């Protein structure tokens, strides 16, 4: 056992808790049962089968209010894997559910048997015909696909609010639409073709001219049956009229029966049926979209009304004026959104009945925008708007920042309201549509119905299309509260269908919570045709049973998940998954959502349960150790949940007293530690020069086993040599700023293949060149931004160093009169923000007077305007660091790079490199996984320069790409050198 093994019981929940009704049973404590585990491992290979109880638990939850624990999770790499699993399931009478992002809101991504992950290995975008079409793999997010299309002035039709996380496979499988798609820009209308793996394993590419001929040979019964149903529908004029009428408004309830009317062949019918089929008819392995023009000229307003019906009544006016988006938000939504960064705090004081419309017009040019502005002004003149708080402007704007803020608040509807719900309650998201002309009436009826059942729901939606969402919170552990919810759902469905002839699911697809009401909306004849379609395509009911079709009238009340209380940081989490694409460990161990899901399951268990023991055994590495701690999850989370901070707290809890004392001692004697580290790096550089890297790697690997892998870094060949013992000479007199070289740049030098100046030399030289000289204090040695201790959860060491650096900076800058320029973005973030909670009251006052500036910002704002660019490189690729995202400095990095290179590229797959100081040396597998997508994009072509703004991030990217990265400030010095 390592000498400093963390305390295994430090994260064990304390106190006595009654077991939750939906806890994972003890029989799954050992994970996937035999022979299922052994058979799938033999079939697919051990690396593709996740079987530990922690694996089953983390895949049991999605963004919905349901929770079903799979028996096993398969990580499918290709169609052969999918076909093998389907064949196995047929032979063993088992069930299969496909899961990608897990952002669906009705339990579509959950299964109770074999769950197949089709996200990890299924990403990629191929832009076709100059952007007019795009071939996309199903694990690709909408955001990523649109990033590739934006360069061509194109965009996808579907635009769900979860675009940052939801994947195209799920978007098509649910026929998700969003703010602007309506009934004309959704997946069904803009999908050119798809490739579908049927339950039998037959692969159908609907774009293949021979597809019908091949399908007829492979599946003659299927082809015959599809055409028979088509004939029956077309022979019934009343049914044809009913089907057409149902799709005049948004509708994703059941299968798309209009596919039988729109398709003339079995393959064309299958293509339509697959859209919105929720994985019940096959696996969508690829899609080709017809894209739409990306209109960049916008005019947008957030308009406030005295009530929800008053706002709804204005919707047709903006529709008639040509608005592309008209989004409705009620008072509960507006007040809850104050948790979203940038939303005015005064919104918390809005009157209860207040509502708002977010209205946007989009045009291809300025003249078109001006025309829309005139129409919008005419509508505004006839409205009775309110301004209950000072921040309400009720005016149209074209300012990109203001518009982005409006949309950020709107898209955070589910998460912001969910985060504000009472702790321990489960969130339900409903989604229905009525004819847009009856929207105001539907709003009044919905509010009255909620009041009768004791709910005070939040309401928002795509008002332009008569599509509303509302959120309810209740206690899923309380049978009485579940019955209250069930009673409301019965009344709500009858109201929607019988009074408004509406759609019970407008864009979220049927799912588990609307399957029992399918016949209520469609009637027995159409519903039976849907059952026939399912049996025709999937006669053994292998794929996703009970997700879209279910005859159990109480199926929507089965599997509701409880939400036990956990740490306050994580309690607001609604498990939406928005955090996952940004997480460096997403493809290695766990994601922020899964870390919280696992923690909640610990709280569901009784003390001493074998499931709890299994979860704790896995949690140390899977959740705590392999968290990069970069907190980019906080940026992606609409309510700012910082799972990285939670993991740092868990690291602190696991430390023993001896480890904490050693960390604090290192902080007190950091001058000696820093010197020793620089000498060690220099010695290592000499040793590897003589005997190669293998010897040092073997030595550090042995030390890691003796001490602890999470404490002793592994030697990596990419580790740079030592920095110079002394910084370049500078003068205090006449200095425009104090320059603080971070300890990483005082210990490590630059790239070994670069004979140019070091980063400190470059910053001093270029600042002098611009007439803004900097001064490096002589006593910087022994100080640090405290990130070394903060990232590892050493609170005493963090507190000591945080106060030391602030006191020193106060003296260096003459009480804040000069800015403090920091040359590593993570250190800038540390000194500017992360040290604050650890400061004494007096030092907080000092800190408030400091001006802490990242060196990239210093260069972009203070140096570039005073410099002459003398030479540039042809192309540069950038790696903006995660700290720059927190500091909102990414645009300054691009500014500096654009001065130095003709072409500047930020990869579409850019993300946190997870090197995180030394974490990339403690867990190299984390950086390998985190950088894989970005590295493939970078190495797909040649660049003249590879630039970033943090030395260890540069090391991480060099390890990932084999390309030499250096600071953008070094490149700027070269570009301006006489």
mmCIF file with all atom_site columns, C-alpha atoms in Angstrom, residues 19-130:
data_model
loop_
_atom_site.group_PDB
_atom_site.id
_atom_site.type_symbol
_atom_site.label_atom_id
_atom_site.label_alt_id
_atom_site.label_comp_id
_atom_site.label_asym_id
_atom_site.label_entity_id
_atom_site.label_seq_id
_atom_site.pdbx_PDB_ins_code
_atom_site.Cartn_x
_atom_site.Cartn_y
_atom_site.Cartn_z
_atom_site.occupancy
_atom_site.B_iso_or_equiv
_atom_site.pdbx_formal_charge
_atom_site.auth_seq_id
_atom_site.auth_comp_id
_atom_site.auth_asym_id
_atom_site.auth_atom_id
_atom_site.pdbx_PDB_model_num
ATOM 1   C CA . UNK A 1 19  ? -32.807 3.795   2.226   1.00 0.00 ? 19  UNK A CA 1
ATOM 2   C CA . UNK A 1 20  ? -34.385 5.460   -0.790  1.00 0.00 ? 20  UNK A CA 1
ATOM 3   C CA . UNK A 1 21  ? -37.112 3.521   -2.618  1.00 0.00 ? 21  UNK A CA 1
ATOM 4   C CA . UNK A 1 22  ? -35.180 3.739   -5.901  1.00 0.00 ? 22  UNK A CA 1
ATOM 5   C CA . UNK A 1 23  ? -31.747 2.776   -4.509  1.00 0.00 ? 23  UNK A CA 1
ATOM 6   C CA . UNK A 1 24  ? -29.664 0.317   -6.513  1.00 0.00 ? 24  UNK A CA 1
ATOM 7   C CA . UNK A 1 25  ? -30.309 -3.146  -5.037  1.00 0.00 ? 25  UNK A CA 1
ATOM 8   C CA . UNK A 1 26  ? -27.545 -5.124  -3.346  1.00 0.00 ? 26  UNK A CA 1
ATOM 9   C CA . UNK A 1 27  ? -27.705 -7.791  -6.037  1.00 0.00 ? 27  UNK A CA 1
ATOM 10  C CA . UNK A 1 28  ? -25.953 -5.329  -8.380  1.00 0.00 ? 28  UNK A CA 1
ATOM 11  C CA . UNK A 1 29  ? -23.149 -4.575  -5.912  1.00 0.00 ? 29  UNK A CA 1
ATOM 12  C CA . UNK A 1 30  ? -20.791 -6.772  -7.930  1.00 0.00 ? 30  UNK A CA 1
ATOM 13  C CA . UNK A 1 31  ? -21.857 -5.103  -11.151 1.00 0.00 ? 31  UNK A CA 1
ATOM 14  C CA . UNK A 1 32  ? -23.109 -6.795  -14.295 1.00 0.00 ? 32  UNK A CA 1
ATOM 15  C CA . UNK A 1 33  ? -24.271 -10.329 -13.511 1.00 0.00 ? 33  UNK A CA 1
ATOM 16  C CA . UNK A 1 34  ? -22.881 -13.404 -15.175 1.00 0.00 ? 34  UNK A CA 1
ATOM 17  C CA . UNK A 1 35  ? -23.055 -14.784 -17.787 1.00 0.00 ? 35  UNK A CA 1
ATOM 18  C CA . UNK A 1 36  ? -24.047 -11.462 -19.398 1.00 0.00 ? 36  UNK A CA 1
ATOM 19  C CA . UNK A 1 37  ? -20.744 -9.821  -18.514 1.00 0.00 ? 37  UNK A CA 1
ATOM 20  C CA . UNK A 1 38  ? -18.546 -12.673 -19.729 1.00 0.00 ? 38  UNK A CA 1
ATOM 21  C CA . UNK A 1 39  ? -20.506 -13.193 -22.928 1.00 0.00 ? 39  UNK A CA 1
ATOM 22  C CA . UNK A 1 40  ? -20.348 -9.537  -23.962 1.00 0.00 ? 40  UNK A CA 1
ATOM 23  C CA . UNK A 1 41  ? -16.646 -9.296  -23.105 1.00 0.00 ? 41  UNK A CA 1
ATOM 24  C CA . UNK A 1 42  ? -15.983 -12.346 -25.276 1.00 0.00 ? 42  UNK A CA 1
ATOM 25  C CA . UNK A 1 43  ? -18.090 -10.869 -28.059 1.00 0.00 ? 43  UNK A CA 1
ATOM 26  C CA . UNK A 1 44  ? -16.745 -7.288  -28.030 1.00 0.00 ? 44  UNK A CA 1
ATOM 27  C CA . UNK A 1 45  ? -13.590 -7.144  -25.924 1.00 0.00 ? 45  UNK A CA 1
ATOM 28  C CA . UNK A 1 46  ? -13.129 -6.056  -22.317 1.00 0.00 ? 46  UNK A CA 1
ATOM 29  C CA . UNK A 1 47  ? -12.459 -2.408  -23.175 1.00 0.00 ? 47  UNK A CA 1
ATOM 30  C CA . UNK A 1 48  ? -15.945 -2.028  -24.669 1.00 0.00 ? 48  UNK A CA 1
ATOM 31  C CA . UNK A 1 49  ? -17.916 -3.434  -21.726 1.00 0.00 ? 49  UNK A CA 1
ATOM 32  C CA . UNK A 1 50  ? -18.537 -1.348  -18.596 1.00 0.00 ? 50  UNK A CA 1
ATOM 33  C CA . UNK A 1 51  ? -19.728 -3.577  -15.797 1.00 0.00 ? 51  UNK A CA 1
ATOM 34  C CA . UNK A 1 52  ? -18.801 -2.096  -12.392 1.00 0.00 ? 52  UNK A CA 1
ATOM 35  C CA . UNK A 1 53  ? -21.686 -0.959  -10.217 1.00 0.00 ? 53  UNK A CA 1
ATOM 36  C CA . UNK A 1 54  ? -20.365 2.607   -10.498 1.00 0.00 ? 54  UNK A CA 1
ATOM 37  C CA . UNK A 1 55  ? -20.598 2.328   -14.291 1.00 0.00 ? 55  UNK A CA 1
ATOM 38  C CA . UNK A 1 56  ? -24.193 1.149   -14.118 1.00 0.00 ? 56  UNK A CA 1
ATOM 39  C CA . UNK A 1 57  ? -25.157 3.923   -11.704 1.00 0.00 ? 57  UNK A CA 1
ATOM 40  C CA . UNK A 1 58  ? -23.565 6.768   -13.689 1.00 0.00 ? 58  UNK A CA 1
ATOM 41  C CA . UNK A 1 59  ? -25.413 5.679   -16.832 1.00 0.00 ? 59  UNK A CA 1
ATOM 42  C CA . UNK A 1 60  ? -28.728 5.236   -15.002 1.00 0.00 ? 60  UNK A CA 1
ATOM 43  C CA . UNK A 1 61  ? -29.599 8.933   -14.981 1.00 0.00 ? 61  UNK A CA 1
ATOM 44  C CA . UNK A 1 62  ? -30.192 11.447  -17.732 1.00 0.00 ? 62  UNK A CA 1
ATOM 45  C CA . UNK A 1 63  ? -31.851 14.862  -17.932 1.00 0.00 ? 63  UNK A CA 1
ATOM 46  C CA . UNK A 1 64  ? -35.272 13.338  -17.341 1.00 0.00 ? 64  UNK A CA 1
ATOM 47  C CA . UNK A 1 65  ? -37.125 12.683  -14.066 1.00 0.00 ? 65  UNK A CA 1
ATOM 48  C CA . UNK A 1 66  ? -36.671 8.940   -14.577 1.00 0.00 ? 66  UNK A CA 1
ATOM 49  C CA . UNK A 1 67  ? -33.982 6.536   -13.451 1.00 0.00 ? 67  UNK A CA 1
ATOM 50  C CA . UNK A 1 68  ? -33.504 3.005   -14.732 1.00 0.00 ? 68  UNK A CA 1
ATOM 51  C CA . UNK A 1 69  ? -30.343 1.054   -13.949 1.00 0.00 ? 69  UNK A CA 1
ATOM 52  C CA . UNK A 1 70  ? -28.923 -0.902  -16.888 1.00 0.00 ? 70  UNK A CA 1
ATOM 53  C CA . UNK A 1 71  ? -27.530 -4.384  -16.450 1.00 0.00 ? 71  UNK A CA 1
ATOM 54  C CA . UNK A 1 72  ? -24.490 -3.525  -18.563 1.00 0.00 ? 72  UNK A CA 1
ATOM 55  C CA . UNK A 1 73  ? -23.116 -0.639  -20.636 1.00 0.00 ? 73  UNK A CA 1
ATOM 56  C CA . UNK A 1 74  ? -21.498 -1.231  -24.026 1.00 0.00 ? 74  UNK A CA 1
ATOM 57  C CA . UNK A 1 75  ? -19.195 1.351   -25.630 1.00 0.00 ? 75  UNK A CA 1
ATOM 58  C CA . UNK A 1 76  ? -19.824 0.723   -29.322 1.00 0.00 ? 76  UNK A CA 1
ATOM 59  C CA . UNK A 1 77  ? -17.025 1.815   -31.662 1.00 0.00 ? 77  UNK A CA 1
ATOM 60  C CA . UNK A 1 78  ? -18.617 1.081   -35.034 1.00 0.00 ? 78  UNK A CA 1
ATOM 61  C CA . UNK A 1 79  ? -21.568 -0.449  -36.857 1.00 0.00 ? 79  UNK A CA 1
ATOM 62  C CA . UNK A 1 80  ? -20.069 -3.912  -36.430 1.00 0.00 ? 80  UNK A CA 1
ATOM 63  C CA . UNK A 1 81  ? -20.290 -3.495  -32.645 1.00 0.00 ? 81  UNK A CA 1
ATOM 64  C CA . UNK A 1 82  ? -23.894 -2.299  -32.892 1.00 0.00 ? 82  UNK A CA 1
ATOM 65  C CA . UNK A 1 83  ? -24.841 -5.227  -35.130 1.00 0.00 ? 83  UNK A CA 1
ATOM 66  C CA . UNK A 1 84  ? -23.100 -7.675  -32.805 1.00 0.00 ? 84  UNK A CA 1
ATOM 67  C CA . UNK A 1 85  ? -25.031 -6.377  -29.799 1.00 0.00 ? 85  UNK A CA 1
ATOM 68  C CA . UNK A 1 86  ? -28.334 -6.538  -31.689 1.00 0.00 ? 86  UNK A CA 1
ATOM 69  C CA . UNK A 1 87  ? -27.631 -10.090 -32.824 1.00 0.00 ? 87  UNK A CA 1
ATOM 70  C CA . UNK A 1 88  ? -26.733 -11.078 -29.256 1.00 0.00 ? 88  UNK A CA 1
ATOM 71  C CA . UNK A 1 89  ? -29.906 -9.462  -27.909 1.00 0.00 ? 89  UNK A CA 1
ATOM 72  C CA . UNK A 1 90  ? -32.052 -11.350 -30.417 1.00 0.00 ? 90  UNK A CA 1
ATOM 73  C CA . UNK A 1 91  ? -30.444 -14.649 -29.510 1.00 0.00 ? 91  UNK A CA 1
ATOM 74  C CA . UNK A 1 92  ? -30.716 -14.098 -25.761 1.00 0.00 ? 92  UNK A CA 1
ATOM 75  C CA . UNK A 1 93  ? -34.131 -12.342 -25.721 1.00 0.00 ? 93  UNK A CA 1
ATOM 76  C CA . UNK A 1 94  ? -32.627 -9.186  -24.263 1.00 0.00 ? 94  UNK A CA 1
ATOM 77  C CA . UNK A 1 95  ? -33.410 -5.489  -24.718 1.00 0.00 ? 95  UNK A CA 1
ATOM 78  C CA . UNK A 1 96  ? -31.203 -2.715  -26.106 1.00 0.00 ? 96  UNK A CA 1
ATOM 79  C CA . UNK A 1 97  ? -31.349 1.058   -25.624 1.00 0.00 ? 97  UNK A CA 1
ATOM 80  C CA . UNK A 1 98  ? -29.019 3.519   -27.371 1.00 0.00 ? 98  UNK A CA 1
ATOM 81  C CA . UNK A 1 99  ? -27.686 6.518   -25.488 1.00 0.00 ? 99  UNK A CA 1
ATOM 82  C CA . UNK A 1 100 ? -25.688 9.499   -26.756 1.00 0.00 ? 100 UNK A CA 1
ATOM 83  C CA . UNK A 1 101 ? -25.682 12.762  -24.794 1.00 0.00 ? 101 UNK A CA 1
ATOM 84  C CA . UNK A 1 102 ? -28.401 11.854  -22.304 1.00 0.00 ? 102 UNK A CA 1
ATOM 85  C CA . UNK A 1 103 ? -29.999 15.301  -22.568 1.00 0.00 ? 103 UNK A CA 1
ATOM 86  C CA . UNK A 1 104 ? -33.484 14.062  -23.480 1.00 0.00 ? 104 UNK A CA 1
ATOM 87  C CA . UNK A 1 105 ? -36.139 14.975  -20.955 1.00 0.00 ? 105 UNK A CA 1
ATOM 88  C CA . UNK A 1 106 ? -38.440 11.949  -21.004 1.00 0.00 ? 106 UNK A CA 1
ATOM 89  C CA . UNK A 1 107 ? -36.225 8.966   -20.196 1.00 0.00 ? 107 UNK A CA 1
ATOM 90  C CA . UNK A 1 108 ? -35.432 8.007   -23.801 1.00 0.00 ? 108 UNK A CA 1
ATOM 91  C CA . UNK A 1 109 ? -31.733 7.468   -22.966 1.00 0.00 ? 109 UNK A CA 1
ATOM 92  C CA . UNK A 1 110 ? -32.355 4.915   -20.223 1.00 0.00 ? 110 UNK A CA 1
ATOM 93  C CA . UNK A 1 111 ? -32.688 1.171   -20.320 1.00 0.00 ? 111 UNK A CA 1
ATOM 94  C CA . UNK A 1 112 ? -33.010 -1.691  -17.893 1.00 0.00 ? 112 UNK A CA 1
ATOM 95  C CA . UNK A 1 113 ? -30.916 -4.227  -19.763 1.00 0.00 ? 113 UNK A CA 1
ATOM 96  C CA . UNK A 1 114 ? -28.182 -3.495  -22.354 1.00 0.00 ? 114 UNK A CA 1
ATOM 97  C CA . UNK A 1 115 ? -27.393 0.202   -22.730 1.00 0.00 ? 115 UNK A CA 1
ATOM 98  C CA . UNK A 1 116 ? -25.199 1.135   -25.703 1.00 0.00 ? 116 UNK A CA 1
ATOM 99  C CA . UNK A 1 117 ? -23.145 4.344   -25.587 1.00 0.00 ? 117 UNK A CA 1
ATOM 100 C CA . UNK A 1 118 ? -23.102 5.803   -29.102 1.00 0.00 ? 118 UNK A CA 1
ATOM 101 C CA . UNK A 1 119 ? -21.483 9.133   -28.280 1.00 0.00 ? 119 UNK A CA 1
ATOM 102 C CA . UNK A 1 120 ? -17.831 8.484   -27.499 1.00 0.00 ? 120 UNK A CA 1
ATOM 103 C CA . UNK A 1 121 ? -16.721 7.025   -30.826 1.00 0.00 ? 121 UNK A CA 1
ATOM 104 C CA . UNK A 1 122 ? -19.344 8.613   -33.043 1.00 0.00 ? 122 UNK A CA 1
ATOM 105 C CA . UNK A 1 123 ? -18.282 12.206  -33.603 1.00 0.00 ? 123 UNK A CA 1
ATOM 106 C CA . UNK A 1 124 ? -17.397 13.991  -36.824 1.00 0.00 ? 124 UNK A CA 1
ATOM 107 C CA . UNK A 1 125 ? -18.682 16.531  -39.348 1.00 0.00 ? 125 UNK A CA 1
ATOM 108 C CA . UNK A 1 126 ? -18.068 16.544  -43.093 1.00 0.00 ? 126 UNK A CA 1
ATOM 109 C CA . UNK A 1 127 ? -19.136 19.767  -44.771 1.00 0.00 ? 127 UNK A CA 1
ATOM 110 C CA . UNK A 1 128 ? -20.472 19.118  -48.287 1.00 0.00 ? 128 UNK A CA 1
ATOM 111 C CA . UNK A 1 129 ? -21.208 21.355  -51.276 1.00 0.00 ? 129 UNK A CA 1
ATOM 112 C CA . UNK A 1 130 ? -19.684 24.464  -49.672 1.00 0.00 ? 130 UNK A CA 1
#
